[in-house]
Amino acid sequence: DEMAKSRYDSLDEVFSKSLTDHQLQELLKELLDASVKIADALRTNLVTVNGNSNISGDTQLTVDVIADDLLWDLAKSSRHVYEAASEEKP
């Protein structure tokens, strides 16, 4: 078995070693921040049926809409997102 490391590389260190595109690095950091917001929102909201269907015909859950809204907020505010699409909203 491997012993646990006493220190792990930071995200910036990992990026500097394996991802040279700085715009993509910034976008990935934004997506990680949005993921934290989504996780926080999902922990505090009940999973209920929204009463609507998405474009695929699936019944929307409140958590689907919350996550979708947070990702749209990111897409609208990011300097690195030029186009976006959603299953929840056509």
XYZ file of N, CA and C in Angstrom:
270
model
N 0.830 -1.191 0.000
C 0.000 0.000 0.000
C 0.874 1.254 0.000
N 0.379 2.250 -0.716
C 1.077 3.538 -0.691
C 0.704 4.282 0.570
N 1.668 4.958 1.130
C 1.386 5.796 2.286
C 0.789 7.103 1.792
N -0.069 7.684 2.601
C -0.669 8.963 2.241
C 0.422 10.019 2.156
N 0.277 10.882 1.183
C 1.231 11.974 1.042
C 1.027 12.982 2.159
N 2.091 13.636 2.530
C 1.950 14.691 3.529
C 1.538 16.004 2.873
N 1.712 16.086 1.555
C 1.337 17.285 0.823
C 0.953 16.904 -0.604
N -0.117 17.464 -1.074
C -0.535 17.253 -2.448
C -0.299 18.530 -3.240
N -0.070 18.383 -4.530
C 0.112 19.542 -5.380
C -1.144 20.400 -5.382
N -0.953 21.696 -5.421
C -2.095 22.610 -5.534
C -2.646 22.523 -6.956
N -3.825 23.035 -7.142
C -4.431 23.045 -8.470
C -3.542 23.809 -9.447
N -2.995 24.932 -9.014
C -2.108 25.709 -9.886
C -0.866 24.910 -10.269
N -0.329 24.140 -9.329
C 0.833 23.314 -9.633
C 0.489 22.215 -10.628
N -0.672 21.594 -10.458
C -1.109 20.556 -11.394
C -1.298 21.159 -12.779
N -1.951 22.310 -12.833
C -2.166 22.974 -14.119
C -0.845 23.340 -14.781
N 0.097 23.861 -14.008
C 1.371 24.285 -14.605
C 2.131 23.095 -15.196
N 1.919 21.914 -14.626
C 2.587 20.714 -15.130
C 1.881 20.092 -16.328
N 0.556 20.213 -16.372
C -0.171 19.406 -17.356
C -1.159 20.174 -18.236
N -1.338 21.476 -18.009
C -2.312 22.220 -18.800
C -1.754 23.612 -19.069
N -1.309 23.823 -20.277
C -0.637 25.087 -20.582
C -1.580 26.191 -21.037
N -2.800 25.849 -21.395
C -3.769 26.850 -21.858
C -4.334 27.605 -20.647
N -3.907 28.850 -20.480
C -4.303 29.624 -19.294
C -5.796 29.954 -19.273
N -6.389 30.164 -20.437
C -7.838 30.418 -20.465
C -8.603 29.188 -20.009
N -8.161 28.020 -20.436
C -8.813 26.785 -19.998
C -8.612 26.564 -18.505
N -7.438 26.909 -17.985
C -7.196 26.831 -16.542
C -8.203 27.703 -15.789
N -8.388 28.930 -16.249
C -9.324 29.843 -15.589
C -10.752 29.332 -15.670
N -11.144 28.793 -16.828
C -12.492 28.246 -16.970
C -12.698 27.060 -16.037
N -11.719 26.187 -15.945
C -11.845 25.033 -15.046
C -11.967 25.475 -13.594
N -11.233 26.506 -13.207
C -11.364 27.042 -11.847
C -12.756 27.602 -11.618
N -13.307 28.292 -12.613
C -14.674 28.815 -12.500
C -15.680 27.678 -12.360
N -15.490 26.608 -13.135
C -16.395 25.456 -13.045
C -16.289 24.771 -11.685
N -15.093 24.696 -11.145
C -14.931 24.110 -9.809
C -15.626 24.970 -8.756
N -15.506 26.294 -8.872
C -16.208 27.192 -7.949
C -17.721 27.007 -8.071
N -18.213 26.897 -9.307
C -19.650 26.679 -9.521
C -20.073 25.332 -8.933
N -19.218 24.335 -9.034
C -19.531 23.018 -8.471
C -19.696 23.080 -6.960
N -18.880 23.885 -6.307
C -19.006 24.061 -4.855
C -20.353 24.719 -4.538
N -20.724 25.739 -5.304
C -22.006 26.413 -5.087
C -23.172 25.448 -5.309
N -23.060 24.615 -6.339
C -24.111 23.632 -6.621
C -24.198 22.625 -5.482
N -23.059 22.114 -5.027
C -23.063 21.148 -3.923
C -23.692 21.757 -2.672
N -23.348 23.008 -2.363
C -23.936 23.687 -1.207
C -25.449 23.822 -1.364
N -25.885 24.212 -2.555
C -27.319 24.389 -2.806
C -28.062 23.055 -2.720
N -27.443 21.995 -3.210
C -28.105 20.687 -3.191
C -28.214 20.128 -1.778
N -27.269 20.502 -0.919
C -27.339 20.048 0.475
C -28.466 20.735 1.238
N -28.859 21.913 0.811
C -29.835 22.687 1.582
C -31.223 22.724 0.951
N -31.410 22.075 -0.191
C -32.714 22.085 -0.849
C -33.255 20.669 -0.972
N -34.542 20.546 -0.799
C -35.189 19.250 -0.952
C -35.287 18.889 -2.423
N -35.192 17.616 -2.698
C -35.387 17.139 -4.063
C -36.887 16.936 -4.248
N -37.466 17.822 -5.023
C -38.892 17.712 -5.321
C -39.094 17.835 -6.820
N -40.241 17.394 -7.278
C -40.578 17.514 -8.693
C -41.009 18.942 -8.957
N -40.420 19.527 -9.984
C -40.703 20.908 -10.337
C -42.080 21.046 -10.987
N -42.556 19.988 -11.645
C -43.836 20.049 -12.330
C -43.700 20.317 -13.814
N -42.479 20.527 -14.279
C -42.228 20.767 -15.689
C -41.395 19.630 -16.263
N -41.312 19.611 -17.573
C -40.433 18.665 -18.256
C -39.363 19.446 -18.988
N -38.170 18.854 -19.090
C -37.126 19.519 -19.863
C -37.273 19.161 -21.332
N -36.361 19.662 -22.134
C -36.450 19.469 -23.581
C -36.340 17.999 -23.976
N -35.736 17.179 -23.127
C -35.611 15.743 -23.390
C -36.842 14.963 -22.935
N -37.783 15.651 -22.296
C -38.985 14.995 -21.816
C -38.889 14.479 -20.396
N -37.728 14.645 -19.760
C -37.554 14.207 -18.378
C -38.278 15.165 -17.439
N -38.825 14.625 -16.382
C -39.435 15.466 -15.357
C -38.345 16.239 -14.645
N -38.514 17.555 -14.555
C -37.518 18.381 -13.885
C -37.656 18.279 -12.376
N -36.524 18.185 -11.718
C -36.472 18.251 -10.272
C -35.988 19.638 -9.878
N -36.339 20.070 -8.688
C -35.903 21.396 -8.243
C -34.378 21.510 -8.266
N -33.698 20.435 -7.904
C -32.238 20.480 -7.898
C -31.665 20.616 -9.312
N -32.360 20.068 -10.305
C -31.941 20.246 -11.696
C -31.966 21.730 -12.069
N -33.045 22.384 -11.697
C -33.221 23.792 -12.038
C -32.212 24.653 -11.279
N -31.977 24.345 -10.019
C -31.005 25.099 -9.217
C -29.607 24.981 -9.837
N -29.195 23.765 -10.152
C -27.873 23.567 -10.756
C -27.788 24.265 -12.106
N -28.846 24.170 -12.875
C -28.877 24.819 -14.179
C -28.748 26.334 -14.042
N -29.479 26.907 -13.110
C -29.407 28.360 -12.889
C -28.001 28.797 -12.490
N -27.357 28.028 -11.615
C -26.002 28.378 -11.183
C -24.998 28.264 -12.334
N -25.169 27.270 -13.182
C -24.276 27.143 -14.336
C -24.517 28.249 -15.359
N -25.782 28.661 -15.522
C -26.068 29.792 -16.417
C -25.467 31.071 -15.857
N -25.514 31.244 -14.548
C -24.877 32.417 -13.935
C -23.389 32.446 -14.284
N -22.746 31.294 -14.193
C -21.337 31.199 -14.555
C -21.143 31.536 -16.033
N -21.953 30.935 -16.891
C -21.807 31.156 -18.333
C -21.951 32.637 -18.686
N -22.878 33.318 -18.025
C -23.112 34.735 -18.319
C -21.987 35.626 -17.799
N -21.358 35.241 -16.716
C -20.348 36.099 -16.097
C -18.916 35.769 -16.526
N -18.709 34.614 -17.112
C -17.350 34.182 -17.465
C -16.853 34.883 -18.722
N -15.579 35.255 -18.685
C -14.934 35.791 -19.885
C -14.548 34.669 -20.841
N -14.711 33.416 -20.423
C -14.227 32.286 -21.204
C -15.340 31.447 -21.822
N -16.592 31.763 -21.537
C -17.715 31.024 -22.108
C -18.328 31.885 -23.200
N -18.371 31.342 -24.396
C -18.896 32.088 -25.534
C -20.261 31.583 -25.977
N -20.533 30.325 -25.731
C -21.817 29.716 -26.049
C -22.129 28.685 -24.994
N -23.414 28.454 -24.773
C -23.819 27.451 -23.790
C -25.158 26.853 -24.213
N -25.426 25.674 -23.736
C -26.694 24.996 -24.010
C -27.141 24.308 -22.723
N -28.430 24.044 -22.647
C -28.974 23.418 -21.452
C -30.074 22.444 -21.813
N -30.093 21.337 -21.105
C -31.189 20.382 -21.250
C -32.437 20.921 -20.545
N -32.229 21.758 -19.515
C -33.351 22.231 -18.716
C -34.107 23.365 -19.380
N -33.396 24.194 -20.123
C -34.030 25.321 -20.804
C -33.573 25.333 -22.253
N -34.510 25.317 -23.162
C -34.106 25.334 -24.581
C -33.464 26.658 -24.973
